[in-house]
Amino acid sequence: MNGALRQISSIVDDLIMKYKEQSKGATVPALKPADLHELVFQTVADKRIEHQAELKVTVIGNPAMYMGKVDPTGFTRVFSNILNNAVEASAGMSECIEVTLRTEHSNMKIDVRDGGPGISSDLLPRFGKEPLDPKHSDGLGIGLFHAFQTVHEWDGRIRIQSEVGTGTTVSILIPLCETSTSEVSNVGVQSTTPELALIEDNDYIRKLWSLDAKAANMQIVTFKSASDFIEANIAKWVPVYIDQNLGHEDTGLVVAADLNQIGYQNLHLATADLDLKDFELPNYIKSIQGKQFPAPSLFVSGSRD
């Protein structure tokens, strides 16, 4: 209940802010080409931390770069609200929320499917046309009304499919930029987006992490040195695990500070020196753990279509 109230409060605050900006004659946020795939992965990574073991998300789809013309901040809010709805609807019923990315004609289609109780057929046609009472709409009414309006401003649309007892799928369709399909084939991006990075000078430990990641159906990249990691230009939101004792290099704490200076904020120490837990660490170091691979109770898995 508290989660639902926080969500409704956040949406109402957003609507009030938007109304005030429009009343003052403020300009509508500029639309610009954005990597929708990265925005989705970044939001999912944030939800893994927010919901802890209550959330498992599977992402299936082509991990190539899809560009849609949106307000990136607005898109993140819309997707975050829809993902929150899915988490709350599935609580105590199904642990798996499946987020699917694919192209449909000239659109980028993002499906969010939960295993919750579903929505009755008499309510489905009303979504997006009026703000429904969240008590009678599985908590979706206010948030989806706002999402419908926002996505419509980008020439996109939202579809909802649901059946009582089987769950709900919310689909976001965003027109792809005209240059997307031609640019994607020429851009030198990785064929998969890593969900985890490890900086570790021990070859054996790196191999173990790679094997554990494969078993957990996770995409991982490992590096022997911090300089190799920086050269790879990994996305800033990817969780980075750093060995404290990197041989001839600086300590993990120093490396973490350097990475934070260039924009990385989801940093972790993977070290046998657990005495570090007694020190007050900077807030950009999210956790300290041993050399073992992180527990895969929260993960985002990627696959190629």
Short mmCIF file of C-alpha atoms in Angstrom, two decimals:
data_model
loop_
_atom_site.label_atom_id
_atom_site.label_comp_id
_atom_site.label_asym_id
_atom_site.label_seq_id
_atom_site.Cartn_x
_atom_site.Cartn_y
_atom_site.Cartn_z
CA MET A 1 0.00 0.00 0.00
CA ASN A 2 2.79 2.44 0.87
CA GLY A 3 4.44 1.74 -2.47
CA ALA A 4 1.23 2.48 -4.34
CA LEU A 5 0.71 5.70 -2.40
CA ARG A 6 4.28 6.81 -3.16
CA GLN A 7 3.72 6.07 -6.83
CA ILE A 8 0.44 8.02 -6.96
CA SER A 9 2.05 10.90 -5.07
CA SER A 10 4.94 10.97 -7.54
CA ILE A 11 2.57 11.02 -10.52
CA VAL A 12 0.42 13.76 -9.01
CA ASP A 13 3.52 15.85 -8.23
CA ASP A 14 4.66 15.38 -11.83
CA LEU A 15 1.27 16.50 -13.17
CA ILE A 16 1.21 19.53 -10.89
CA MET A 17 4.72 20.52 -11.98
CA LYS A 18 3.76 20.09 -15.63
CA TYR A 19 0.63 22.22 -15.13
CA LYS A 20 2.61 24.99 -13.42
CA GLU A 21 5.18 25.01 -16.19
CA GLN A 22 2.47 25.28 -18.83
CA SER A 23 0.71 28.04 -16.86
CA LYS A 24 3.93 30.04 -16.77
CA GLY A 25 4.36 29.60 -20.49
CA ALA A 26 7.34 27.30 -20.07
CA THR A 27 8.47 25.53 -23.21
CA VAL A 28 7.67 21.86 -23.69
CA PRO A 29 10.80 19.69 -23.19
CA ALA A 30 12.65 19.41 -26.48
CA LEU A 31 12.44 16.06 -28.21
CA LYS A 32 15.71 14.56 -29.32
CA PRO A 33 17.00 11.23 -30.59
CA ALA A 34 17.58 8.93 -27.63
CA ASP A 35 18.83 5.36 -27.31
CA LEU A 36 15.64 3.72 -26.06
CA HIS A 37 17.40 0.42 -25.43
CA GLU A 38 19.87 2.07 -23.05
CA LEU A 39 17.13 4.07 -21.28
CA VAL A 40 15.20 0.83 -20.69
CA PHE A 41 18.25 -1.02 -19.37
CA GLN A 42 19.18 1.91 -17.11
CA THR A 43 15.69 2.07 -15.61
CA VAL A 44 15.62 -1.70 -15.08
CA ALA A 45 19.01 -1.50 -13.33
CA ASP A 46 17.61 1.16 -11.00
CA LYS A 47 14.55 -0.99 -10.23
CA ARG A 48 16.77 -3.95 -9.35
CA ILE A 49 18.27 -1.83 -6.58
CA GLU A 50 14.97 -0.27 -5.51
CA HIS A 51 12.95 -3.49 -5.23
CA GLN A 52 15.77 -5.83 -4.17
CA ALA A 53 14.77 -9.52 -4.18
CA GLU A 54 11.14 -8.74 -4.99
CA LEU A 55 11.96 -8.15 -8.64
CA LYS A 56 13.21 -10.35 -11.45
CA VAL A 57 13.18 -8.87 -14.92
CA THR A 58 14.00 -10.60 -18.18
CA VAL A 59 14.83 -8.51 -21.21
CA ILE A 60 14.55 -10.29 -24.55
CA GLY A 61 15.29 -8.65 -27.85
CA ASN A 62 17.85 -7.31 -30.26
CA PRO A 63 20.31 -5.27 -28.19
CA ALA A 64 21.27 -3.03 -31.12
CA MET A 65 20.86 0.71 -30.68
CA TYR A 66 17.30 1.88 -31.41
CA MET A 67 16.84 5.63 -31.58
CA GLY A 68 13.49 7.24 -30.87
CA LYS A 69 12.69 10.95 -30.76
CA VAL A 70 11.49 11.54 -27.19
CA ASP A 71 12.09 13.58 -24.08
CA PRO A 72 14.54 11.17 -22.36
CA THR A 73 13.51 12.27 -18.86
CA GLY A 74 9.83 11.90 -19.73
CA PHE A 75 10.40 8.48 -21.27
CA THR A 76 12.21 7.28 -18.15
CA ARG A 77 9.30 8.48 -15.98
CA VAL A 78 6.72 6.74 -18.16
CA PHE A 79 8.64 3.44 -18.31
CA SER A 80 9.46 3.61 -14.59
CA ASN A 81 5.79 4.06 -13.67
CA ILE A 82 4.73 1.17 -15.90
CA LEU A 83 7.46 -1.06 -14.44
CA ASN A 84 6.42 -0.11 -10.91
CA ASN A 85 2.84 -1.08 -11.75
CA ALA A 86 4.04 -4.47 -12.97
CA VAL A 87 6.08 -5.06 -9.82
CA GLU A 88 3.16 -4.19 -7.54
CA ALA A 89 0.66 -6.22 -9.56
CA SER A 90 2.91 -9.29 -9.41
CA ALA A 91 3.66 -9.09 -5.70
CA GLY A 92 3.03 -12.47 -4.09
CA MET A 93 1.87 -14.00 -7.39
CA SER A 94 4.67 -14.13 -9.96
CA GLU A 95 8.34 -13.20 -9.60
CA CYS A 96 9.01 -12.75 -13.30
CA ILE A 97 8.34 -9.53 -15.16
CA GLU A 98 9.31 -9.78 -18.80
CA VAL A 99 10.41 -6.68 -20.67
CA THR A 100 10.63 -7.28 -24.42
CA LEU A 101 12.21 -4.88 -26.91
CA ARG A 102 11.67 -5.29 -30.65
CA THR A 103 10.81 -3.33 -33.79
CA GLU A 104 7.28 -3.32 -35.16
CA HIS A 105 7.10 -1.71 -38.58
CA SER A 106 8.65 1.75 -38.07
CA ASN A 107 8.27 1.71 -34.27
CA MET A 108 10.29 0.59 -31.30
CA LYS A 109 7.99 -1.64 -29.25
CA ILE A 110 8.58 -2.20 -25.56
CA ASP A 111 6.35 -4.77 -23.86
CA VAL A 112 6.11 -5.01 -20.08
CA ARG A 113 4.38 -8.22 -19.07
CA ASP A 114 3.51 -9.18 -15.49
CA GLY A 115 1.95 -12.25 -13.93
CA GLY A 116 -0.48 -10.34 -11.76
CA PRO A 117 -4.25 -10.73 -11.35
CA GLY A 118 -5.09 -9.03 -14.65
CA ILE A 119 -7.72 -6.39 -15.48
CA SER A 120 -11.39 -6.97 -16.20
CA SER A 121 -12.55 -6.49 -19.79
CA ASP A 122 -15.00 -3.73 -18.87
CA LEU A 123 -12.17 -1.51 -17.59
CA LEU A 124 -9.67 -2.03 -20.42
CA PRO A 125 -11.32 0.32 -22.97
CA ARG A 126 -11.30 3.17 -20.45
CA PHE A 127 -7.53 3.22 -19.91
CA GLY A 128 -5.93 6.29 -21.38
CA LYS A 129 -9.26 8.05 -21.83
CA GLU A 130 -9.85 9.01 -18.22
CA PRO A 131 -7.99 8.79 -14.89
CA LEU A 132 -9.42 5.71 -13.20
CA ASP A 133 -9.64 5.05 -9.48
CA PRO A 134 -6.47 3.03 -8.72
CA LYS A 135 -8.39 0.95 -6.16
CA HIS A 136 -10.49 -0.53 -8.97
CA SER A 137 -7.91 -0.62 -11.78
CA ASP A 138 -5.07 -2.63 -10.27
CA GLY A 139 -3.25 0.64 -9.46
CA LEU A 140 -2.83 1.52 -13.13
CA GLY A 141 -5.43 4.23 -13.67
CA ILE A 142 -3.70 7.52 -12.85
CA GLY A 143 -0.25 6.47 -14.00
CA LEU A 144 -1.36 5.10 -17.37
CA PHE A 145 -3.60 8.09 -18.08
CA HIS A 146 -0.53 10.30 -17.66
CA ALA A 147 1.60 7.87 -19.71
CA PHE A 148 -0.92 7.80 -22.57
CA GLN A 149 -0.88 11.59 -22.77
CA THR A 150 2.90 11.83 -22.65
CA VAL A 151 3.58 9.13 -25.27
CA HIS A 152 0.91 10.63 -27.55
CA GLU A 153 2.89 13.89 -27.53
CA TRP A 154 5.77 11.94 -29.14
CA ASP A 155 3.47 10.52 -31.85
CA GLY A 156 3.64 7.20 -30.05
CA ARG A 157 0.95 5.08 -28.46
CA ILE A 158 0.31 2.61 -25.64
CA ARG A 159 -1.58 -0.67 -25.89
CA ILE A 160 -2.85 -2.82 -23.04
CA GLN A 161 -3.67 -6.51 -23.20
CA SER A 162 -4.94 -8.22 -20.08
CA GLU A 163 -6.93 -11.17 -18.91
CA VAL A 164 -8.13 -11.79 -15.39
CA GLY A 165 -6.01 -14.48 -13.78
CA THR A 166 -3.18 -14.43 -16.35
CA GLY A 167 -1.60 -10.96 -16.08
CA THR A 168 -1.21 -7.79 -18.08
CA THR A 169 1.00 -6.64 -20.96
CA VAL A 170 1.54 -2.91 -21.47
CA SER A 171 3.13 -2.03 -24.82
CA ILE A 172 4.86 1.27 -25.54
CA LEU A 173 5.34 2.08 -29.23
CA ILE A 174 7.69 4.91 -30.15
CA PRO A 175 8.42 5.92 -33.77
CA LEU A 176 12.02 5.24 -34.71
CA CYS A 177 14.11 8.11 -36.02
CA GLU A 178 14.39 8.06 -39.80
CA THR A 179 18.15 7.56 -39.55
CA SER A 180 17.97 4.75 -36.98
CA THR A 181 17.91 1.71 -39.23
CA SER A 182 20.77 2.93 -41.41
CA GLU A 183 22.85 4.16 -38.51
CA VAL A 184 22.49 1.00 -36.43
CA SER A 185 24.24 -1.17 -38.99
CA ASN A 186 27.18 1.22 -39.13
CA VAL A 187 27.62 2.12 -35.49
CA GLY A 188 30.45 0.29 -33.75
CA VAL A 189 28.51 -0.81 -30.71
CA GLN A 190 28.70 -4.06 -28.85
CA SER A 191 26.24 -6.73 -29.98
CA THR A 192 25.00 -7.04 -26.40
CA THR A 193 24.68 -4.52 -23.61
CA PRO A 194 26.61 -5.68 -20.56
CA GLU A 195 24.67 -5.83 -17.33
CA LEU A 196 27.75 -6.18 -15.17
CA ALA A 197 31.44 -5.30 -15.38
CA LEU A 198 34.36 -6.68 -13.36
CA ILE A 199 37.82 -5.15 -12.96
CA GLU A 200 40.05 -7.92 -11.60
CA ASP A 201 43.72 -8.70 -12.27
CA ASN A 202 43.39 -12.41 -11.43
CA ASP A 203 42.69 -14.43 -14.59
CA TYR A 204 41.11 -17.29 -12.63
CA ILE A 205 38.63 -15.02 -10.82
CA ARG A 206 37.62 -13.36 -14.08
CA LYS A 207 37.00 -16.77 -15.64
CA LEU A 208 34.88 -17.89 -12.68
CA TRP A 209 32.72 -14.75 -12.89
CA SER A 210 32.25 -15.27 -16.63
CA LEU A 211 31.11 -18.86 -16.05
CA ASP A 212 28.75 -17.85 -13.23
CA ALA A 213 27.30 -15.04 -15.36
CA LYS A 214 26.67 -17.46 -18.20
CA ALA A 215 24.88 -19.83 -15.82
CA ALA A 216 22.70 -16.92 -14.63
CA ASN A 217 22.02 -15.87 -18.25
CA MET A 218 23.69 -12.51 -17.67
CA GLN A 219 25.84 -10.44 -19.98
CA ILE A 220 29.16 -9.63 -18.30
CA VAL A 221 32.39 -7.96 -19.41
CA THR A 222 35.63 -8.42 -17.47
CA PHE A 223 38.84 -6.38 -17.52
CA LYS A 224 42.32 -6.97 -16.14
CA SER A 225 42.94 -3.28 -15.48
CA ALA A 226 41.08 -0.04 -14.94
CA SER A 227 42.66 1.42 -18.07
CA ASP A 228 41.22 -1.43 -20.17
CA PHE A 229 37.80 -0.76 -18.66
CA ILE A 230 37.94 2.97 -19.41
CA GLU A 231 39.07 2.32 -22.97
CA ALA A 232 36.02 0.08 -23.55
CA ASN A 233 33.69 3.04 -22.84
CA ILE A 234 31.08 1.00 -20.97
CA ALA A 235 27.75 2.72 -20.32
CA LYS A 236 27.80 4.77 -17.13
CA TRP A 237 24.84 2.99 -15.53
CA VAL A 238 26.34 -0.52 -15.67
CA PRO A 239 27.24 -1.90 -12.21
CA VAL A 240 31.03 -2.13 -11.91
CA TYR A 241 32.71 -4.52 -9.45
CA ILE A 242 36.33 -3.67 -8.61
CA ASP A 243 39.01 -5.72 -6.91
CA GLN A 244 40.61 -3.81 -4.03
CA ASN A 245 44.12 -5.14 -4.74
CA LEU A 246 44.84 -4.68 -8.44
CA GLY A 247 48.48 -5.71 -8.39
CA HIS A 248 50.67 -2.90 -9.72
CA GLU A 249 47.72 -0.51 -10.15
CA ASP A 250 46.00 1.73 -7.63
CA THR A 251 43.68 0.20 -5.05
CA GLY A 252 40.04 -0.44 -5.83
CA LEU A 253 39.07 2.57 -3.71
CA VAL A 254 41.27 4.85 -5.83
CA VAL A 255 39.97 3.34 -9.06
CA ALA A 256 36.38 3.78 -7.86
CA ALA A 257 37.07 7.45 -7.11
CA ASP A 258 38.55 7.94 -10.58
CA LEU A 259 35.60 6.23 -12.26
CA ASN A 260 33.14 8.29 -10.25
CA GLN A 261 34.88 11.44 -11.49
CA ILE A 262 34.02 10.48 -15.08
CA GLY A 263 30.40 9.65 -14.33
CA TYR A 264 30.19 6.10 -12.92
CA GLN A 265 28.01 5.89 -9.80
CA ASN A 266 27.03 2.22 -9.49
CA LEU A 267 30.35 0.97 -8.10
CA HIS A 268 31.06 -2.05 -5.87
CA LEU A 269 34.16 -3.54 -4.27
CA ALA A 270 34.72 -7.26 -4.84
CA THR A 271 37.52 -8.03 -2.42
CA ALA A 272 38.68 -10.50 0.20
CA ASP A 273 39.64 -7.50 2.36
CA LEU A 274 36.31 -7.35 4.17
CA ASP A 275 37.84 -5.16 6.90
CA LEU A 276 36.94 -2.29 4.59
CA LYS A 277 33.38 -2.67 5.85
CA ASP A 278 34.52 -0.96 9.04
CA PHE A 279 35.36 2.22 7.13
CA GLU A 280 32.93 4.95 6.12
CA LEU A 281 32.87 4.64 2.35
CA PRO A 282 31.75 7.24 -0.22
CA ASN A 283 28.13 6.96 -1.35
CA TYR A 284 29.05 5.98 -4.91
CA ILE A 285 30.36 2.64 -3.57
CA LYS A 286 27.11 0.72 -3.24
CA SER A 287 28.40 -2.47 -1.63
CA ILE A 288 31.39 -4.49 -0.51
CA GLN A 289 31.45 -8.23 -1.04
CA GLY A 290 33.89 -11.07 -1.29
CA LYS A 291 35.34 -12.52 -4.46
CA GLN A 292 32.22 -14.54 -5.20
CA PHE A 293 29.91 -13.67 -8.07
CA PRO A 294 26.92 -11.52 -6.96
CA ALA A 295 23.79 -13.47 -6.11
CA PRO A 296 21.68 -13.65 -9.28
CA SER A 297 18.35 -13.18 -7.48
CA LEU A 298 18.13 -9.85 -9.29
CA PHE A 299 19.17 -9.90 -12.87
CA VAL A 300 18.43 -8.62 -16.34
CA SER A 301 19.09 -11.17 -19.04
CA GLY A 302 19.63 -10.32 -22.66
CA SER A 303 19.37 -12.47 -25.75
CA ARG A 304 19.51 -11.94 -29.49
CA ASP A 305 16.48 -12.31 -31.74
#
